[in-house]
Short mmCIF file of C-alpha atoms in Angstrom, two decimals:
data_model
loop_
_atom_site.label_atom_id
_atom_site.label_comp_id
_atom_site.label_asym_id
_atom_site.label_seq_id
_atom_site.Cartn_x
_atom_site.Cartn_y
_atom_site.Cartn_z
CA MET A 4 15.55 -56.78 -11.16
CA LYS A 5 17.61 -58.05 -7.78
CA ILE A 6 14.96 -58.74 -5.16
CA ARG A 7 13.26 -62.89 -6.36
CA SER A 8 16.25 -64.01 -4.72
CA LEU A 9 14.80 -62.35 -1.57
CA LEU A 10 11.60 -63.90 -2.00
CA PHE A 11 12.38 -67.14 -0.94
CA CYS A 12 12.54 -68.26 3.59
CA SER A 13 11.98 -71.64 4.88
CA ALA A 14 8.65 -72.06 7.08
CA GLY A 15 8.18 -70.00 9.42
CA THR A 16 10.47 -67.12 8.73
CA ILE A 17 9.47 -63.89 7.02
CA ALA A 18 11.55 -61.78 4.29
CA LEU A 19 9.87 -58.75 3.14
CA LEU A 20 11.22 -58.39 -0.61
CA THR A 21 11.40 -54.26 -0.98
CA ALA A 22 8.22 -53.61 -0.39
CA ILE A 23 7.09 -55.17 -3.33
CA ILE A 24 6.80 -58.92 -1.72
CA VAL A 25 6.28 -60.51 0.67
CA SER A 26 6.65 -64.34 0.96
CA CYS A 27 5.96 -66.63 4.95
CA LYS A 28 4.23 -69.71 6.38
CA THR A 29 2.25 -68.06 8.16
CA HIS A 30 -1.43 -69.86 9.65
CA GLY A 31 -3.26 -68.35 6.57
CA GLY A 32 -0.34 -69.94 3.87
CA ASN A 33 1.97 -67.72 1.90
CA ILE A 34 1.28 -64.17 0.72
CA VAL A 35 2.38 -61.82 -1.82
CA GLN A 36 2.46 -57.83 -1.97
CA SER A 37 1.57 -56.32 -5.24
CA LYS A 38 1.51 -52.55 -5.50
CA GLY A 39 1.50 -51.88 -1.66
CA GLU A 40 -2.11 -54.86 -0.87
CA LEU A 41 -1.20 -57.89 0.77
CA GLN A 42 -2.65 -60.80 -1.01
CA ALA A 43 -3.43 -63.77 0.08
CA MET A 44 -1.81 -66.86 -1.44
CA PRO A 45 -4.31 -68.76 -3.77
CA SER A 46 -6.17 -71.62 -2.25
CA TYR A 47 -6.62 -75.00 -4.44
CA ALA A 48 -9.66 -75.10 -4.06
CA SER A 49 -9.82 -71.26 -5.69
CA LEU A 50 -8.26 -71.76 -8.69
CA PRO A 51 -10.39 -71.55 -11.71
CA SER A 52 -9.87 -73.49 -14.38
CA ASN A 53 -8.35 -72.01 -17.81
CA PRO A 54 -7.40 -74.66 -20.74
CA LYS A 55 -5.10 -72.41 -22.45
CA LEU A 56 -1.90 -70.61 -21.13
CA PRO A 57 -2.58 -68.49 -18.47
CA ASP A 58 -1.62 -64.96 -19.29
CA PRO A 59 2.62 -64.15 -18.15
CA PHE A 60 1.62 -59.95 -17.89
CA LYS A 61 -1.79 -60.49 -15.75
CA MET A 62 -0.93 -59.37 -12.00
CA MET A 63 -2.86 -61.18 -8.89
CA ASN A 64 -4.78 -57.60 -8.55
CA GLY A 65 -6.17 -58.15 -12.36
CA LYS A 66 -4.36 -55.37 -13.67
CA ARG A 67 -2.03 -56.03 -16.78
CA VAL A 68 1.65 -55.15 -16.89
CA THR A 69 2.11 -52.63 -18.51
CA THR A 70 6.07 -51.37 -17.56
CA LYS A 71 9.07 -53.17 -17.12
CA LYS A 72 9.52 -52.21 -13.39
CA GLU A 73 6.14 -53.98 -13.06
CA TRP A 74 7.31 -56.86 -14.70
CA ALA A 75 9.62 -57.59 -12.35
CA ARG A 76 7.04 -57.02 -9.74
CA ARG A 77 4.81 -60.44 -12.23
CA GLN A 78 7.98 -62.09 -11.74
CA THR A 79 7.64 -62.25 -8.26
CA GLU A 80 4.54 -63.63 -8.12
CA ILE A 81 5.11 -65.62 -10.55
CA ALA A 82 8.22 -67.25 -8.42
CA ALA A 83 5.88 -67.20 -5.17
CA LEU A 84 2.87 -69.64 -7.09
CA ALA A 85 5.20 -71.98 -8.70
CA GLN A 86 6.82 -72.27 -5.63
CA GLU A 87 3.90 -72.68 -3.81
CA PHE A 88 2.60 -75.28 -6.56
CA GLU A 89 5.59 -76.74 -8.39
CA TYR A 90 8.02 -76.80 -6.62
CA GLY A 91 8.78 -75.88 -2.97
CA TYR A 92 10.10 -72.88 -1.82
CA LYS A 93 14.03 -72.13 -1.77
CA PRO A 94 15.29 -71.83 1.43
CA ASN A 95 17.25 -67.92 1.93
CA THR A 96 20.33 -68.56 2.65
CA PRO A 97 22.67 -65.57 3.49
CA ALA A 98 26.36 -65.53 1.42
CA SER A 99 28.31 -65.98 4.87
CA ALA A 100 26.70 -68.54 5.44
CA THR A 101 28.97 -70.73 2.55
CA THR A 102 32.91 -71.10 2.83
CA GLY A 103 34.58 -72.90 -0.83
CA ALA A 104 38.51 -74.58 -0.43
CA PHE A 105 40.34 -75.14 -3.39
CA ASN A 106 41.99 -78.81 -4.91
CA ASN A 107 43.14 -80.45 -7.29
CA ASN A 108 40.94 -78.91 -9.99
CA THR A 109 37.44 -79.27 -7.32
CA ILE A 110 35.83 -76.77 -5.40
CA THR A 111 35.02 -78.20 -1.99
CA VAL A 112 31.45 -76.04 -0.40
CA THR A 113 30.29 -76.03 2.78
CA VAL A 114 27.29 -74.29 4.54
CA ASN A 115 26.79 -74.05 8.26
CA ASN A 116 23.09 -73.15 8.00
CA ASN A 117 20.74 -74.03 10.35
CA GLY A 118 21.97 -75.28 12.99
CA LYS A 119 24.34 -78.36 10.34
CA THR A 120 26.67 -78.49 8.46
CA ILE A 121 26.87 -79.82 4.86
CA MET A 122 29.20 -80.51 2.27
CA PHE A 123 30.03 -81.67 -1.27
CA ASN A 124 32.77 -81.06 -4.17
CA CYS A 125 32.38 -79.63 -7.34
CA THR A 126 35.14 -81.12 -10.50
CA ILE A 127 36.04 -77.90 -12.55
CA THR A 128 37.46 -78.67 -16.07
CA TYR A 129 39.65 -76.51 -17.37
CA PRO A 130 40.16 -75.34 -21.13
CA THR A 131 43.45 -74.87 -22.43
CA THR A 132 42.17 -71.33 -24.00
CA GLY A 133 41.34 -68.38 -23.05
CA SER A 134 41.63 -66.35 -20.16
CA LYS A 135 41.97 -67.00 -16.26
CA PRO A 136 39.48 -66.14 -14.86
CA TYR A 137 37.37 -68.75 -16.72
CA PRO A 138 33.40 -68.58 -17.12
CA ALA A 139 31.58 -71.40 -16.32
CA MET A 140 29.08 -73.60 -17.88
CA ILE A 141 28.06 -75.58 -15.10
CA GLY A 142 26.14 -79.08 -15.81
CA ILE A 143 23.41 -80.25 -13.47
CA GLY A 144 24.87 -83.28 -12.96
CA MET A 145 26.95 -83.52 -15.62
CA SER A 146 26.62 -81.43 -18.88
CA ASN A 147 25.44 -83.43 -21.65
CA LEU A 148 26.07 -80.64 -24.49
CA ASN A 149 29.28 -80.76 -26.57
CA ASN A 150 32.29 -80.07 -23.80
CA ALA A 151 34.92 -79.85 -26.22
CA ALA A 152 33.59 -76.96 -27.88
CA ILE A 153 32.67 -74.82 -24.75
CA LEU A 154 36.45 -75.38 -23.48
CA ASN A 155 37.52 -74.28 -26.71
CA LEU A 156 35.84 -71.11 -26.11
CA GLY A 157 37.81 -71.01 -23.88
CA VAL A 158 34.73 -71.67 -20.98
CA ALA A 159 35.18 -74.29 -18.03
CA VAL A 160 32.66 -76.93 -17.48
CA ILE A 161 31.32 -77.72 -13.22
CA ASN A 162 30.12 -81.36 -12.29
CA PHE A 163 27.20 -80.64 -9.49
CA PRO A 164 26.43 -83.30 -8.04
CA ASN A 165 22.94 -83.15 -8.03
CA ASN A 166 21.87 -86.16 -6.51
CA GLN A 167 23.79 -85.74 -3.28
CA VAL A 168 21.65 -82.15 -2.35
CA ALA A 169 18.83 -84.10 -3.55
CA GLN A 170 18.36 -87.69 -4.60
CA GLN A 171 16.55 -88.81 -7.18
CA SER A 172 15.93 -92.07 -7.64
CA ASN A 173 11.98 -92.79 -7.42
CA ALA A 174 8.75 -91.77 -5.47
CA SER A 175 10.64 -93.49 -2.12
CA SER A 176 13.36 -90.36 -2.69
CA ARG A 177 11.49 -87.63 -1.56
CA GLY A 178 13.17 -86.27 1.84
CA LYS A 179 16.78 -87.99 1.09
CA GLY A 180 20.07 -85.47 0.36
CA LEU A 181 22.11 -83.06 1.90
CA PHE A 182 19.44 -80.48 1.44
CA TYR A 183 17.23 -82.47 3.73
CA ASP A 184 19.69 -83.03 6.31
CA MET A 185 19.82 -79.94 6.25
CA PHE A 186 15.99 -77.86 6.74
CA GLY A 187 14.18 -81.50 6.77
CA SER A 188 13.26 -84.12 5.13
CA ASP A 189 9.42 -82.59 5.28
CA HIS A 190 10.84 -79.18 3.97
CA SER A 191 8.32 -78.63 0.61
CA ALA A 192 11.87 -78.05 -2.35
CA SER A 193 11.48 -80.32 -4.60
CA ALA A 194 14.20 -82.42 -5.78
CA THR A 195 14.74 -80.25 -7.99
CA MET A 196 14.94 -76.52 -5.98
CA ALA A 197 16.66 -77.86 -3.95
CA TRP A 198 19.84 -78.93 -6.33
CA ALA A 199 18.82 -75.12 -7.45
CA TRP A 200 19.72 -73.88 -3.90
CA GLY A 201 22.52 -75.66 -3.81
CA VAL A 202 23.67 -74.22 -7.45
CA SER A 203 23.00 -71.35 -5.62
CA ARG A 204 25.68 -71.87 -2.61
CA LEU A 205 27.99 -73.20 -5.32
CA ILE A 206 28.28 -70.15 -6.84
CA ASP A 207 28.50 -68.21 -3.35
CA ALA A 208 31.62 -70.67 -3.04
CA LEU A 209 32.96 -68.83 -6.66
CA GLU A 210 33.27 -66.01 -5.09
CA LYS A 211 34.84 -66.58 -2.27
CA THR A 212 37.40 -68.81 -3.94
CA PRO A 213 39.47 -66.94 -6.29
CA LEU A 214 41.77 -69.30 -6.38
CA ALA A 215 39.05 -71.67 -8.72
CA ASN A 216 40.37 -68.78 -11.63
CA ILE A 217 36.35 -69.24 -11.93
CA ASN A 218 34.37 -65.28 -13.51
CA ALA A 219 31.18 -65.75 -11.42
CA ALA A 220 30.42 -63.44 -12.73
CA ARG A 221 29.98 -65.30 -16.23
CA LEU A 222 28.06 -68.36 -15.30
CA GLY A 223 25.72 -71.15 -17.06
CA VAL A 224 23.56 -73.91 -16.04
CA THR A 225 22.93 -76.78 -18.18
CA GLY A 226 21.65 -80.36 -17.51
CA CYS A 227 19.77 -82.80 -20.57
CA SER A 228 16.12 -84.83 -19.30
CA ARG A 229 15.44 -85.02 -15.18
CA ASN A 230 18.26 -82.78 -14.95
CA GLY A 231 17.11 -80.21 -17.54
CA LYS A 232 13.99 -79.84 -15.81
CA GLY A 233 16.58 -78.65 -12.53
CA ALA A 234 18.26 -76.27 -15.20
CA LEU A 235 15.64 -74.79 -15.91
CA ALA A 236 14.74 -74.24 -11.91
CA VAL A 237 18.46 -72.57 -11.41
CA GLY A 238 18.40 -70.44 -14.31
CA ALA A 239 14.42 -69.58 -13.07
CA PHE A 240 15.45 -69.04 -9.21
CA GLU A 241 19.49 -67.61 -9.52
CA GLU A 242 19.74 -64.49 -11.05
CA ARG A 243 23.98 -65.06 -11.08
CA ILE A 244 22.84 -67.25 -13.82
CA LYS A 245 23.48 -65.41 -17.29
CA LEU A 246 22.96 -68.16 -19.56
CA THR A 247 20.24 -71.37 -19.13
CA ILE A 248 20.88 -74.25 -21.26
CA PRO A 249 17.97 -77.04 -20.57
CA GLN A 250 19.01 -80.32 -22.91
CA GLU A 251 15.43 -81.93 -23.73
CA PRO A 252 13.91 -81.54 -20.06
CA GLY A 253 10.28 -82.66 -21.59
CA ALA A 254 8.00 -82.66 -18.87
CA GLY A 255 8.58 -79.65 -16.57
CA GLY A 256 11.64 -78.35 -18.55
CA ALA A 257 9.83 -77.57 -21.94
CA ALA A 258 7.31 -79.03 -21.83
CA SER A 259 3.30 -77.02 -20.54
CA TRP A 260 1.32 -79.08 -18.63
CA ARG A 261 -2.15 -77.73 -20.46
CA VAL A 262 -0.96 -79.74 -24.07
CA SER A 263 0.89 -82.02 -23.09
CA ASP A 264 -1.74 -83.10 -21.52
CA ALA A 265 -3.75 -82.14 -25.64
CA GLN A 266 -0.95 -84.21 -26.73
CA ILE A 267 -2.45 -87.08 -24.44
CA LEU A 268 -6.33 -86.95 -25.71
CA ALA A 269 -4.92 -86.63 -29.12
CA GLY A 270 -3.88 -90.34 -28.47
CA LYS A 271 0.32 -89.53 -28.07
CA LYS A 272 2.42 -90.98 -25.43
CA VAL A 273 3.98 -88.34 -22.91
CA GLN A 274 4.66 -87.33 -20.20
CA THR A 275 2.08 -85.47 -18.06
CA ILE A 276 1.04 -84.41 -14.31
CA SER A 277 -0.48 -87.34 -13.99
CA GLN A 278 2.39 -89.54 -14.22
CA ILE A 279 5.42 -87.72 -13.59
CA VAL A 280 4.25 -87.03 -9.34
CA THR A 281 4.39 -91.53 -9.34
CA GLU A 282 7.66 -91.82 -10.90
CA ASN A 283 10.47 -89.03 -8.82
CA VAL A 284 10.61 -86.22 -6.02
CA TRP A 285 11.39 -83.60 -9.09
CA PHE A 286 8.38 -81.39 -8.04
CA ARG A 287 6.50 -80.98 -4.57
CA GLU A 288 4.59 -83.04 -2.86
CA ASN A 289 1.47 -82.08 -3.03
CA PHE A 290 2.16 -80.68 -6.71
CA SER A 291 -0.23 -84.53 -7.22
CA GLN A 292 -3.87 -82.08 -7.04
CA PHE A 293 -2.98 -81.23 -10.31
CA GLY A 294 -2.64 -84.77 -11.57
CA LYS A 295 -6.44 -84.59 -13.47
CA THR A 296 -5.92 -80.60 -13.45
CA ALA A 297 -3.66 -78.87 -14.56
CA ASP A 298 -5.52 -76.13 -15.90
CA LYS A 299 -6.53 -74.90 -13.07
CA LEU A 300 -2.57 -74.00 -12.11
CA PRO A 301 -1.97 -70.66 -12.66
CA PHE A 302 0.57 -70.27 -14.66
CA ASP A 303 2.92 -72.97 -16.87
CA GLN A 304 6.28 -74.15 -17.95
CA HIS A 305 6.09 -70.33 -20.38
CA SER A 306 6.03 -68.77 -16.66
CA VAL A 307 8.40 -70.75 -15.27
CA MET A 308 10.76 -69.94 -18.56
CA ALA A 309 9.94 -66.10 -18.05
CA LEU A 310 11.26 -66.09 -15.41
CA VAL A 311 14.67 -65.86 -17.01
CA ALA A 312 13.71 -62.99 -18.74
CA PRO A 313 15.12 -60.43 -19.51
CA ARG A 314 18.37 -63.21 -18.88
CA ALA A 315 19.31 -65.60 -21.81
CA LEU A 316 17.55 -68.87 -21.98
CA LEU A 317 18.24 -71.45 -24.93
CA ILE A 318 16.15 -74.95 -24.84
CA ILE A 319 18.18 -77.79 -26.86
CA ASP A 320 15.48 -80.10 -27.73
CA ASN A 321 14.92 -83.98 -29.62
CA THR A 322 11.92 -84.14 -32.45
CA SER A 323 12.21 -87.69 -31.85
CA ILE A 324 11.07 -88.53 -28.59
CA ASP A 325 7.37 -88.50 -28.25
CA TRP A 326 7.35 -88.86 -24.95
CA LEU A 327 10.23 -84.80 -24.44
CA SER A 328 6.77 -83.96 -26.42
CA PRO A 329 8.34 -82.15 -28.54
CA VAL A 330 5.15 -80.18 -30.13
CA SER A 331 3.98 -79.17 -26.62
CA ALA A 332 7.83 -77.75 -25.74
CA TRP A 333 7.00 -76.22 -29.35
CA ILE A 334 3.74 -74.35 -28.01
CA THR A 335 5.57 -73.48 -24.45
CA ALA A 336 9.28 -71.73 -26.06
CA ASN A 337 7.79 -69.58 -29.33
CA ALA A 338 4.81 -68.48 -25.74
CA ALA A 339 7.04 -67.31 -23.75
CA HIS A 340 9.04 -65.71 -26.01
CA LYS A 341 6.44 -63.57 -26.20
CA VAL A 342 8.53 -62.10 -23.17
CA TRP A 343 11.64 -61.61 -23.84
CA GLN A 344 9.69 -59.92 -26.91
CA SER A 345 7.91 -57.40 -25.03
CA LEU A 346 11.56 -56.67 -22.85
CA GLY A 347 12.78 -55.84 -26.72
CA VAL A 348 15.56 -57.78 -26.13
CA PRO A 349 13.53 -61.45 -28.45
CA ASP A 350 17.46 -62.86 -28.79
CA ARG A 351 17.98 -63.19 -25.61
CA MET A 352 15.69 -66.32 -25.48
CA GLY A 353 16.05 -69.34 -28.53
CA PHE A 354 14.94 -72.79 -28.89
CA SER A 355 16.15 -75.38 -31.55
CA GLN A 356 14.45 -78.91 -31.77
CA VAL A 357 15.99 -81.28 -33.98
CA GLY A 358 15.58 -85.25 -34.27
CA ALA A 359 16.86 -87.88 -35.45
CA HIS A 360 19.73 -88.23 -32.72
CA ASN A 361 19.76 -90.55 -28.91
CA HIS A 362 18.06 -88.79 -26.35
CA CYS A 363 20.66 -86.81 -24.32
CA ALA A 364 23.05 -87.16 -27.50
CA PHE A 365 23.96 -83.62 -28.45
CA PRO A 366 23.74 -83.49 -32.45
CA ASP A 367 25.92 -81.64 -34.06
CA ALA A 368 23.22 -79.43 -36.16
CA GLN A 369 22.58 -77.52 -32.52
CA LEU A 370 26.38 -76.12 -32.26
CA PRO A 371 25.72 -73.29 -34.14
CA GLU A 372 23.02 -72.00 -31.10
CA LEU A 373 25.63 -73.39 -28.33
CA THR A 374 28.63 -71.44 -29.42
CA ALA A 375 26.49 -67.90 -30.63
CA TYR A 376 24.64 -67.93 -26.98
CA ILE A 377 28.03 -68.93 -25.20
CA GLN A 378 30.14 -66.70 -27.68
CA LYS A 379 27.43 -63.38 -26.13
CA PHE A 380 26.25 -64.38 -22.84
CA LEU A 381 29.37 -65.81 -21.76
CA LEU A 382 32.15 -64.05 -23.43
CA ASP A 383 30.56 -60.86 -23.79
CA ASN A 384 31.40 -61.25 -27.96
CA ASN A 385 27.79 -59.36 -29.79
CA THR A 386 28.78 -60.42 -32.64
CA PRO A 387 26.60 -63.54 -32.81
CA ASN A 388 23.74 -64.13 -33.77
CA THR A 389 21.64 -65.62 -30.97
CA ASN A 390 17.82 -65.17 -33.55
CA VAL A 391 17.03 -68.80 -32.86
CA MET A 392 12.84 -70.99 -33.18
CA LYS A 393 13.63 -73.58 -35.04
CA SER A 394 12.37 -77.29 -34.85
CA ASP A 395 12.49 -79.43 -37.63
CA GLY A 396 9.26 -81.41 -37.10
CA ASP A 397 6.22 -80.89 -38.95
CA HIS A 398 4.01 -79.57 -35.89
CA LYS A 399 3.01 -75.76 -36.07
CA TYR A 400 2.58 -72.83 -33.49
CA ASP A 401 -1.18 -72.79 -33.41
CA GLU A 402 -1.47 -68.86 -31.49
CA ALA A 403 -5.43 -68.90 -30.86
CA THR A 404 -5.37 -72.56 -29.32
CA TRP A 405 -3.54 -72.23 -26.81
CA VAL A 406 -3.37 -68.04 -26.50
CA ASP A 407 -5.78 -65.45 -25.67
CA TRP A 408 -3.57 -62.66 -24.73
CA THR A 409 -1.84 -59.62 -26.26
CA ALA A 410 2.08 -58.93 -24.92
CA PRO A 411 2.50 -55.79 -24.38
CA GLY A 412 5.49 -53.51 -25.49
CA LEU A 413 6.60 -52.71 -21.90
CA ARG A 414 7.98 -48.73 -21.63
#
């Protein structure tokens, strides 16, 4: 699918998406075109309550997806809904607006757009093995994976300065950072969506800067905790990312908002919408309206994960930190995995949950799956086994409680 990257537009603009989707700011809100029929984005008041994880295969017009072509259309709908209600909108910035300059293992990204100019630097650590131009893992803030192992595979590691692009100090950070210098402090984009926009500009720069010796067609993204939420947003809204590895991303990452609310009712201390919207600016400002009504969301994190499909996604999680809601992450991942199964590529989505270590301290026990995913999806080695859906926790995937839909075999 190539159309979703055209979805995003800033307020007051109109972007026609190859007769499939229209996303624009109008007096009536955003509109989606599906199968030739224009549909208004639903208002919060019109959203029905649904305690179960919403059916990712059900179109806004009520029809169910039966083909891969229809699934591509459904992804554009999910992307629009996720931007409207959770992330805010990713501006449609042409690649021609960005240039890159390379010096001293650093690429300087310059963006001239919207009558403004911004610049940021991304440092690159190169492997001593492998072949130029190198595949690379982009770390949101930094990579907390086993970077030595990544480099030994012949893959570079790029540090993306997300806090410069959009601040995330606390709830008062909204509208601060380079992104908002360009688009205004009142832009709908949350910090995570601003980071996704910034990584897209980094990729534009890498494509134009051969001196950097990075293969822009072989890129992955990672980040841990709050930056793991950002890594998922990058993978969901940037199709040039081949491999997405959110590490211990918790709420707004691997954990479903609905399941986490249920965990609170069961006496668990986990992060929910009502708490997260007061802590920081990782989601758009009006996401707070779902603080006590997560069951009104027309999607959940399993659907956000599904925006990555059929590209590769590996969730790295930790059973030892209750705040991350490991039970919710396990349930959400199993529901999301059904999308890759429907597409006939179940080995492109994995989940590994291992405890007995500190937050963001990558354990050796998860190195085999990390290595396998990098080898297969960044190094084009089809030998490794990437079928991994595992947890060392005692929780179970109670599908009947959370899923009332079946996954079709998409033609």
